[in-house]
Every structure is written in C-alpha cells, then in structure tokens.
Amino acid sequence: MKPPMAVLALLLAASLLPGQALVLTNKASAQVTPTQQVINMMTELKAKGVKMVEDEQKTFATYAEWVDDESKRLAFDIQDGAAKIEELIAFITKAESDATELGSQVAGLEAERDQLTAEKKEATEIRNEQHTEYLKISQDYSESVDALKRAIQVMSAENYDRGQAAVLLQRMSTHVPGMEPVLAALQQAQQSSEPGAPEVAAYEYQSGG
C-alpha cells in the first residue's frame, strides 16, 4: 500500500499536468521519489510565476512611463489651451469695445451726413431762387436798356422837347418791353429837377413773367 504522501503527489501532478499520462516505471520510481517530483513541479511553477511577475512588472513599467509622458503632454496642452483661451477672451473684449466705439462714430457720421444733406438741399433751393431772381432782374435790365436805346434814337431823330418826349415814352411803354421803368426814371428825374418838387420814391420794376 502506497503511503499517503505519494498519493497526494500523484494527485497534484495529475491536476497540474492535465492530458499528460503519468507513467512511473520501476526504474524512475527508484530514482525519483514522489515527494521530489512534487518539489520539482512546484519549483517549475515558481519559476514560471516569477517570470510572469517580471514580465508583468516590465509591462506595467512601460505603461506607467507612457501614462507619465501622456500626463505631461496633456498638462502642457491644457496650459497652452488656457493661455489661448485668455488671449481669445482679451481679443473678443477688445473687438467688442472697438465695435461699440466704431458704432458711435458711425452714428455721428450719419448724423453729420444728414445735416450736410439738409444744408445742401437748403442751399440748392436758395441758389435756385437767387438764380431765378437774377434771370428776372437781368431780363428787366436788358429790356430797359434796349427801350432806353430806342427812346434815345427816336428822340434824337425828331428833336423832341421834354414834354413831347414824355408823351412819346408813355406811348412806347404800352408796347415796348422795358419802357415803363425808363418812363418812371425820367419822370422821377423831371420831378427832382423842378424847384420844390417832392421826393419821389425810386421805381422798382419787375417784368410780368
């Protein structure tokens, strides 16, 4: 009957090495005891365990180094991102301030433009009125000068006296443009030359157009 230790060794060997037939010849049994076999297997298992632990430590060390490098890189990226965010916030703040200031300037320029436009319109209306008045006055003067020339020619040709000239001018004033102011001026000059004659207001004439 085999001792209990030998049975335990056989059972442990069978559980650790599945699928392998455990054949113990009489010669092997004589050379290696079951206890020694168990010790050998445990030694091999220990060596495998130590190697697995070392491999795991190497893998973990590599992973830890990668994590450390990534942590540093991410820390730098976060720091750079924070600095860029601060720069962008400062830029946005300045842009908003500039936009507000430019908006005020634009509003001022628009108000000035509107004022200049109104002043231009008013000046244009005044200029048009003055131009129209100038054309009327110029026409009155031209007609008066032409009428005066005709009256001088007629009176020079016929050698009229003052009374006859006045009658002639009155007749001409009915159909000769510009003759009325000439007649009025002549009557004013005649009244002024007579002793004790009252002062006559200056005649203002405008053409009927």
PDB file of C-alpha atoms in Angstrom:
ATOM      1  CA  MET A   1       0.000   0.000   0.000  1.00  0.00           C
ATOM      2  CA  LYS A   2       1.416   3.365  -1.048  1.00  0.00           C
ATOM      3  CA  PRO A   3       1.975   5.994   1.616  1.00  0.00           C
ATOM      4  CA  PRO A   4      -0.451   8.969   1.724  1.00  0.00           C
ATOM      5  CA  MET A   5       2.298  11.469   0.591  1.00  0.00           C
ATOM      6  CA  ALA A   6       2.862   9.522  -2.577  1.00  0.00           C
ATOM      7  CA  VAL A   7      -0.865   9.519  -3.344  1.00  0.00           C
ATOM      8  CA  LEU A   8      -1.011  13.273  -2.736  1.00  0.00           C
ATOM      9  CA  ALA A   9       1.927  13.823  -5.052  1.00  0.00           C
ATOM     10  CA  LEU A  10       0.319  11.779  -7.768  1.00  0.00           C
ATOM     11  CA  LEU A  11      -2.970  13.656  -7.462  1.00  0.00           C
ATOM     12  CA  LEU A  12      -1.177  17.068  -7.541  1.00  0.00           C
ATOM     13  CA  ALA A  13       0.838  16.038 -10.562  1.00  0.00           C
ATOM     14  CA  ALA A  14      -2.290  14.869 -12.338  1.00  0.00           C
ATOM     15  CA  SER A  15      -4.079  18.168 -11.624  1.00  0.00           C
ATOM     16  CA  LEU A  16      -1.131  20.379 -12.681  1.00  0.00           C
ATOM     17  CA  LEU A  17      -0.354  18.480 -15.868  1.00  0.00           C
ATOM     18  CA  PRO A  18      -3.686  17.588 -17.464  1.00  0.00           C
ATOM     19  CA  GLY A  19      -3.585  15.477 -20.546  1.00  0.00           C
ATOM     20  CA  GLN A  20      -0.185  14.003 -19.712  1.00  0.00           C
ATOM     21  CA  ALA A  21      -0.057  10.383 -18.650  1.00  0.00           C
ATOM     22  CA  LEU A  22       1.930   9.818 -15.568  1.00  0.00           C
ATOM     23  CA  VAL A  23       3.951   6.702 -16.146  1.00  0.00           C
ATOM     24  CA  LEU A  24       6.274   5.683 -13.416  1.00  0.00           C
ATOM     25  CA  THR A  25       8.489   2.856 -14.282  1.00  0.00           C
ATOM     26  CA  ASN A  26      10.100   0.809 -11.653  1.00  0.00           C
ATOM     27  CA  LYS A  27      13.415   2.395 -12.560  1.00  0.00           C
ATOM     28  CA  ALA A  28      12.091   6.012 -12.354  1.00  0.00           C
ATOM     29  CA  SER A  29      10.333   5.181  -9.109  1.00  0.00           C
ATOM     30  CA  ALA A  30      13.573   4.013  -7.767  1.00  0.00           C
ATOM     31  CA  GLN A  31      15.457   7.163  -8.858  1.00  0.00           C
ATOM     32  CA  VAL A  32      12.847   9.998  -8.140  1.00  0.00           C
ATOM     33  CA  THR A  33      10.554   9.841  -5.221  1.00  0.00           C
ATOM     34  CA  PRO A  34       7.019  11.254  -5.415  1.00  0.00           C
ATOM     35  CA  THR A  35       7.975  13.961  -2.983  1.00  0.00           C
ATOM     36  CA  GLN A  36      10.844  15.006  -5.176  1.00  0.00           C
ATOM     37  CA  GLN A  37       8.545  15.063  -8.183  1.00  0.00           C
ATOM     38  CA  VAL A  38       6.160  17.396  -6.360  1.00  0.00           C
ATOM     39  CA  ILE A  39       9.037  19.616  -5.328  1.00  0.00           C
ATOM     40  CA  ASN A  40      10.316  19.718  -8.905  1.00  0.00           C
ATOM     41  CA  MET A  41       6.897  20.679 -10.241  1.00  0.00           C
ATOM     42  CA  MET A  42       6.455  23.350  -7.584  1.00  0.00           C
ATOM     43  CA  THR A  43       9.909  24.706  -8.423  1.00  0.00           C
ATOM     44  CA  GLU A  44       8.988  24.910 -12.094  1.00  0.00           C
ATOM     45  CA  LEU A  45       5.704  26.594 -11.208  1.00  0.00           C
ATOM     46  CA  LYS A  46       7.541  29.063  -9.028  1.00  0.00           C
ATOM     47  CA  ALA A  47       9.952  29.893 -11.850  1.00  0.00           C
ATOM     48  CA  LYS A  48       7.056  30.403 -14.243  1.00  0.00           C
ATOM     49  CA  GLY A  49       5.290  32.588 -11.692  1.00  0.00           C
ATOM     50  CA  VAL A  50       8.410  34.672 -11.104  1.00  0.00           C
ATOM     51  CA  LYS A  51       8.848  35.138 -14.858  1.00  0.00           C
ATOM     52  CA  MET A  52       5.206  36.151 -15.270  1.00  0.00           C
ATOM     53  CA  VAL A  53       5.559  38.652 -12.444  1.00  0.00           C
ATOM     54  CA  GLU A  54       8.708  40.093 -14.024  1.00  0.00           C
ATOM     55  CA  ASP A  55       7.010  40.343 -17.414  1.00  0.00           C
ATOM     56  CA  GLU A  56       4.008  41.980 -15.788  1.00  0.00           C
ATOM     57  CA  GLN A  57       6.277  44.438 -13.979  1.00  0.00           C
ATOM     58  CA  LYS A  58       8.016  45.317 -17.243  1.00  0.00           C
ATOM     59  CA  THR A  59       4.672  45.816 -18.972  1.00  0.00           C
ATOM     60  CA  PHE A  60       3.422  47.934 -16.090  1.00  0.00           C
ATOM     61  CA  ALA A  61       6.620  49.995 -16.076  1.00  0.00           C
ATOM     62  CA  THR A  62       6.239  50.651 -19.808  1.00  0.00           C
ATOM     63  CA  TYR A  63       2.591  51.573 -19.320  1.00  0.00           C
ATOM     64  CA  ALA A  64       3.433  53.790 -16.334  1.00  0.00           C
ATOM     65  CA  GLU A  65       6.092  55.584 -18.381  1.00  0.00           C
ATOM     66  CA  TRP A  66       3.580  56.116 -21.221  1.00  0.00           C
ATOM     67  CA  VAL A  67       0.976  57.396 -18.743  1.00  0.00           C
ATOM     68  CA  ASP A  68       3.534  59.786 -17.256  1.00  0.00           C
ATOM     69  CA  ASP A  69       4.526  61.092 -20.699  1.00  0.00           C
ATOM     70  CA  GLU A  70       0.888  61.481 -21.747  1.00  0.00           C
ATOM     71  CA  SER A  71       0.063  63.231 -18.469  1.00  0.00           C
ATOM     72  CA  LYS A  72       2.879  65.728 -19.022  1.00  0.00           C
ATOM     73  CA  ARG A  73       1.857  66.266 -22.646  1.00  0.00           C
ATOM     74  CA  LEU A  74      -1.784  66.765 -21.711  1.00  0.00           C
ATOM     75  CA  ALA A  75      -0.762  69.135 -18.918  1.00  0.00           C
ATOM     76  CA  PHE A  76       1.206  71.229 -21.419  1.00  0.00           C
ATOM     77  CA  ASP A  77      -1.708  71.109 -23.880  1.00  0.00           C
ATOM     78  CA  ILE A  78      -4.122  72.229 -21.157  1.00  0.00           C
ATOM     79  CA  GLN A  79      -1.773  75.044 -20.162  1.00  0.00           C
ATOM     80  CA  ASP A  80      -1.397  76.187 -23.778  1.00  0.00           C
ATOM     81  CA  GLY A  81      -5.169  75.910 -24.309  1.00  0.00           C
ATOM     82  CA  ALA A  82      -5.832  78.005 -21.217  1.00  0.00           C
ATOM     83  CA  ALA A  83      -3.389  80.668 -22.456  1.00  0.00           C
ATOM     84  CA  LYS A  84      -5.052  80.702 -25.884  1.00  0.00           C
ATOM     85  CA  ILE A  85      -8.476  80.984 -24.250  1.00  0.00           C
ATOM     86  CA  GLU A  86      -7.278  84.012 -22.267  1.00  0.00           C
ATOM     87  CA  GLU A  87      -5.876  85.562 -25.468  1.00  0.00           C
ATOM     88  CA  LEU A  88      -9.157  84.956 -27.296  1.00  0.00           C
ATOM     89  CA  ILE A  89     -11.173  86.424 -24.407  1.00  0.00           C
ATOM     90  CA  ALA A  90      -8.968  89.533 -24.439  1.00  0.00           C
ATOM     91  CA  PHE A  91      -9.306  89.769 -28.231  1.00  0.00           C
ATOM     92  CA  ILE A  92     -13.105  89.407 -28.054  1.00  0.00           C
ATOM     93  CA  THR A  93     -13.323  92.039 -25.316  1.00  0.00           C
ATOM     94  CA  LYS A  94     -11.227  94.485 -27.351  1.00  0.00           C
ATOM     95  CA  ALA A  95     -13.217  93.717 -30.512  1.00  0.00           C
ATOM     96  CA  GLU A  96     -16.487  94.410 -28.707  1.00  0.00           C
ATOM     97  CA  SER A  97     -15.081  97.682 -27.344  1.00  0.00           C
ATOM     98  CA  ASP A  98     -13.849  98.684 -30.808  1.00  0.00           C
ATOM     99  CA  ALA A  99     -17.236  97.775 -32.310  1.00  0.00           C
ATOM    100  CA  THR A 100     -19.020  99.954 -29.750  1.00  0.00           C
ATOM    101  CA  GLU A 101     -16.679 102.866 -30.419  1.00  0.00           C
ATOM    102  CA  LEU A 102     -16.976 102.467 -34.182  1.00  0.00           C
ATOM    103  CA  GLY A 103     -20.741 102.262 -33.853  1.00  0.00           C
ATOM    104  CA  SER A 104     -20.738 105.602 -32.040  1.00  0.00           C
ATOM    105  CA  GLN A 105     -18.509 107.105 -34.730  1.00  0.00           C
ATOM    106  CA  VAL A 106     -20.757 105.752 -37.478  1.00  0.00           C
ATOM    107  CA  ALA A 107     -23.822 107.215 -35.755  1.00  0.00           C
ATOM    108  CA  GLY A 108     -22.046 110.580 -35.505  1.00  0.00           C
ATOM    109  CA  LEU A 109     -21.026 110.477 -39.159  1.00  0.00           C
ATOM    110  CA  GLU A 110     -24.563 109.565 -40.223  1.00  0.00           C
ATOM    111  CA  ALA A 111     -25.949 112.498 -38.224  1.00  0.00           C
ATOM    112  CA  GLU A 112     -23.355 114.796 -39.804  1.00  0.00           C
ATOM    113  CA  ARG A 113     -24.209 113.432 -43.259  1.00  0.00           C
ATOM    114  CA  ASP A 114     -27.904 114.055 -42.682  1.00  0.00           C
ATOM    115  CA  GLN A 115     -27.166 117.604 -41.541  1.00  0.00           C
ATOM    116  CA  LEU A 116     -24.947 118.282 -44.566  1.00  0.00           C
ATOM    117  CA  THR A 117     -27.588 116.808 -46.866  1.00  0.00           C
ATOM    118  CA  ALA A 118     -30.236 119.105 -45.375  1.00  0.00           C
ATOM    119  CA  GLU A 119     -27.904 122.112 -45.634  1.00  0.00           C
ATOM    120  CA  LYS A 120     -27.095 121.213 -49.245  1.00  0.00           C
ATOM    121  CA  LYS A 121     -30.785 120.953 -50.073  1.00  0.00           C
ATOM    122  CA  GLU A 122     -31.494 124.305 -48.440  1.00  0.00           C
ATOM    123  CA  ALA A 123     -28.520 125.943 -50.192  1.00  0.00           C
ATOM    124  CA  THR A 124     -29.651 124.480 -53.520  1.00  0.00           C
ATOM    125  CA  GLU A 125     -33.140 125.893 -53.049  1.00  0.00           C
ATOM    126  CA  ILE A 126     -31.732 129.308 -52.135  1.00  0.00           C
ATOM    127  CA  ARG A 127     -29.402 129.223 -55.128  1.00  0.00           C
ATOM    128  CA  ASN A 128     -32.242 128.288 -57.459  1.00  0.00           C
ATOM    129  CA  GLU A 129     -34.359 131.121 -56.070  1.00  0.00           C
ATOM    130  CA  GLN A 130     -31.484 133.563 -56.436  1.00  0.00           C
ATOM    131  CA  HIS A 131     -30.818 132.346 -59.952  1.00  0.00           C
ATOM    132  CA  THR A 132     -34.485 132.809 -60.882  1.00  0.00           C
ATOM    133  CA  GLU A 133     -34.452 136.297 -59.373  1.00  0.00           C
ATOM    134  CA  TYR A 134     -31.250 137.083 -61.223  1.00  0.00           C
ATOM    135  CA  LEU A 135     -32.764 135.994 -64.515  1.00  0.00           C
ATOM    136  CA  LYS A 136     -35.792 138.254 -63.905  1.00  0.00           C
ATOM    137  CA  ILE A 137     -33.636 141.231 -62.953  1.00  0.00           C
ATOM    138  CA  SER A 138     -31.280 140.597 -65.846  1.00  0.00           C
ATOM    139  CA  GLN A 139     -34.241 140.456 -68.231  1.00  0.00           C
ATOM    140  CA  ASP A 140     -35.653 143.698 -66.755  1.00  0.00           C
ATOM    141  CA  TYR A 141     -32.305 145.433 -67.144  1.00  0.00           C
ATOM    142  CA  SER A 142     -31.855 144.158 -70.690  1.00  0.00           C
ATOM    143  CA  GLU A 143     -35.330 145.279 -71.687  1.00  0.00           C
ATOM    144  CA  SER A 144     -34.832 148.656 -70.002  1.00  0.00           C
ATOM    145  CA  VAL A 145     -31.522 149.187 -71.742  1.00  0.00           C
ATOM    146  CA  ASP A 146     -32.995 148.235 -75.110  1.00  0.00           C
ATOM    147  CA  ALA A 147     -36.019 150.514 -74.519  1.00  0.00           C
ATOM    148  CA  LEU A 148     -33.753 153.362 -73.478  1.00  0.00           C
ATOM    149  CA  LYS A 149     -31.680 152.929 -76.609  1.00  0.00           C
ATOM    150  CA  ARG A 150     -34.809 153.030 -78.777  1.00  0.00           C
ATOM    151  CA  ALA A 151     -36.131 156.112 -76.952  1.00  0.00           C
ATOM    152  CA  ILE A 152     -32.837 157.902 -77.387  1.00  0.00           C
ATOM    153  CA  GLN A 153     -32.788 157.050 -81.079  1.00  0.00           C
ATOM    154  CA  VAL A 154     -36.389 158.272 -81.583  1.00  0.00           C
ATOM    155  CA  MET A 155     -35.938 161.485 -79.613  1.00  0.00           C
ATOM    156  CA  SER A 156     -32.600 162.224 -81.264  1.00  0.00           C
ATOM    157  CA  ALA A 157     -34.102 161.796 -84.692  1.00  0.00           C
ATOM    158  CA  GLU A 158     -37.131 164.027 -84.064  1.00  0.00           C
ATOM    159  CA  ASN A 159     -35.557 166.518 -81.636  1.00  0.00           C
ATOM    160  CA  TYR A 160     -38.456 166.310 -79.141  1.00  0.00           C
ATOM    161  CA  ASP A 161     -38.688 168.629 -76.142  1.00  0.00           C
ATOM    162  CA  ARG A 162     -39.176 167.235 -72.647  1.00  0.00           C
ATOM    163  CA  GLY A 163     -42.985 167.196 -72.787  1.00  0.00           C
ATOM    164  CA  GLN A 164     -43.109 165.592 -76.173  1.00  0.00           C
ATOM    165  CA  ALA A 165     -40.538 163.042 -75.059  1.00  0.00           C
ATOM    166  CA  ALA A 166     -42.645 162.154 -72.054  1.00  0.00           C
ATOM    167  CA  VAL A 167     -45.736 161.654 -74.241  1.00  0.00           C
ATOM    168  CA  LEU A 168     -43.694 159.535 -76.647  1.00  0.00           C
ATOM    169  CA  LEU A 169     -42.313 157.380 -73.862  1.00  0.00           C
ATOM    170  CA  GLN A 170     -45.788 156.846 -72.456  1.00  0.00           C
ATOM    171  CA  ARG A 171     -46.959 155.625 -75.863  1.00  0.00           C
ATOM    172  CA  MET A 172     -43.938 153.384 -76.239  1.00  0.00           C
ATOM    173  CA  SER A 173     -44.431 151.901 -72.768  1.00  0.00           C
ATOM    174  CA  THR A 174     -47.666 150.262 -73.934  1.00  0.00           C
ATOM    175  CA  HIS A 175     -45.950 148.031 -76.466  1.00  0.00           C
ATOM    176  CA  VAL A 176     -42.169 148.230 -75.877  1.00  0.00           C
ATOM    177  CA  PRO A 177     -40.886 145.873 -73.137  1.00  0.00           C
ATOM    178  CA  GLY A 178     -38.793 147.679 -70.517  1.00  0.00           C
ATOM    179  CA  MET A 179     -40.140 151.110 -71.341  1.00  0.00           C
ATOM    180  CA  GLU A 180     -42.099 151.515 -68.107  1.00  0.00           C
ATOM    181  CA  PRO A 181     -39.037 151.726 -65.825  1.00  0.00           C
ATOM    182  CA  VAL A 182     -37.396 154.122 -68.265  1.00  0.00           C
ATOM    183  CA  LEU A 183     -40.512 156.337 -68.182  1.00  0.00           C
ATOM    184  CA  ALA A 184     -40.647 156.172 -64.408  1.00  0.00           C
ATOM    185  CA  ALA A 185     -36.983 157.108 -64.127  1.00  0.00           C
ATOM    186  CA  LEU A 186     -37.495 160.014 -66.497  1.00  0.00           C
ATOM    187  CA  GLN A 187     -40.493 161.268 -64.517  1.00  0.00           C
ATOM    188  CA  GLN A 188     -38.522 160.959 -61.281  1.00  0.00           C
ATOM    189  CA  ALA A 189     -35.635 162.921 -62.733  1.00  0.00           C
ATOM    190  CA  GLN A 190     -38.055 165.575 -64.035  1.00  0.00           C
ATOM    191  CA  GLN A 191     -39.739 165.978 -60.655  1.00  0.00           C
ATOM    192  CA  SER A 192     -36.410 166.158 -58.890  1.00  0.00           C
ATOM    193  CA  SER A 193     -35.189 168.916 -61.195  1.00  0.00           C
ATOM    194  CA  GLU A 194     -38.238 171.128 -60.573  1.00  0.00           C
ATOM    195  CA  PRO A 195     -37.939 173.577 -57.646  1.00  0.00           C
ATOM    196  CA  GLY A 196     -39.942 172.493 -54.569  1.00  0.00           C
ATOM    197  CA  ALA A 197     -40.864 169.165 -56.076  1.00  0.00           C
ATOM    198  CA  PRO A 198     -41.493 166.413 -53.518  1.00  0.00           C
ATOM    199  CA  GLU A 199     -39.134 163.464 -53.322  1.00  0.00           C
ATOM    200  CA  VAL A 200     -40.280 160.511 -55.349  1.00  0.00           C
ATOM    201  CA  ALA A 201     -39.520 157.004 -54.232  1.00  0.00           C
ATOM    202  CA  ALA A 202     -37.322 155.010 -56.529  1.00  0.00           C
ATOM    203  CA  TYR A 203     -39.270 152.973 -59.037  1.00  0.00           C
ATOM    204  CA  GLU A 204     -38.942 149.249 -58.764  1.00  0.00           C
ATOM    205  CA  TYR A 205     -39.945 147.317 -61.810  1.00  0.00           C
ATOM    206  CA  GLN A 206     -40.215 143.602 -62.415  1.00  0.00           C
ATOM    207  CA  SER A 207     -41.214 142.006 -65.619  1.00  0.00           C
ATOM    208  CA  GLY A 208     -44.605 140.435 -65.694  1.00  0.00           C
ATOM    209  CA  GLY A 209     -43.141 136.996 -66.468  1.00  0.00           C
TER     210      GLY A 209
END
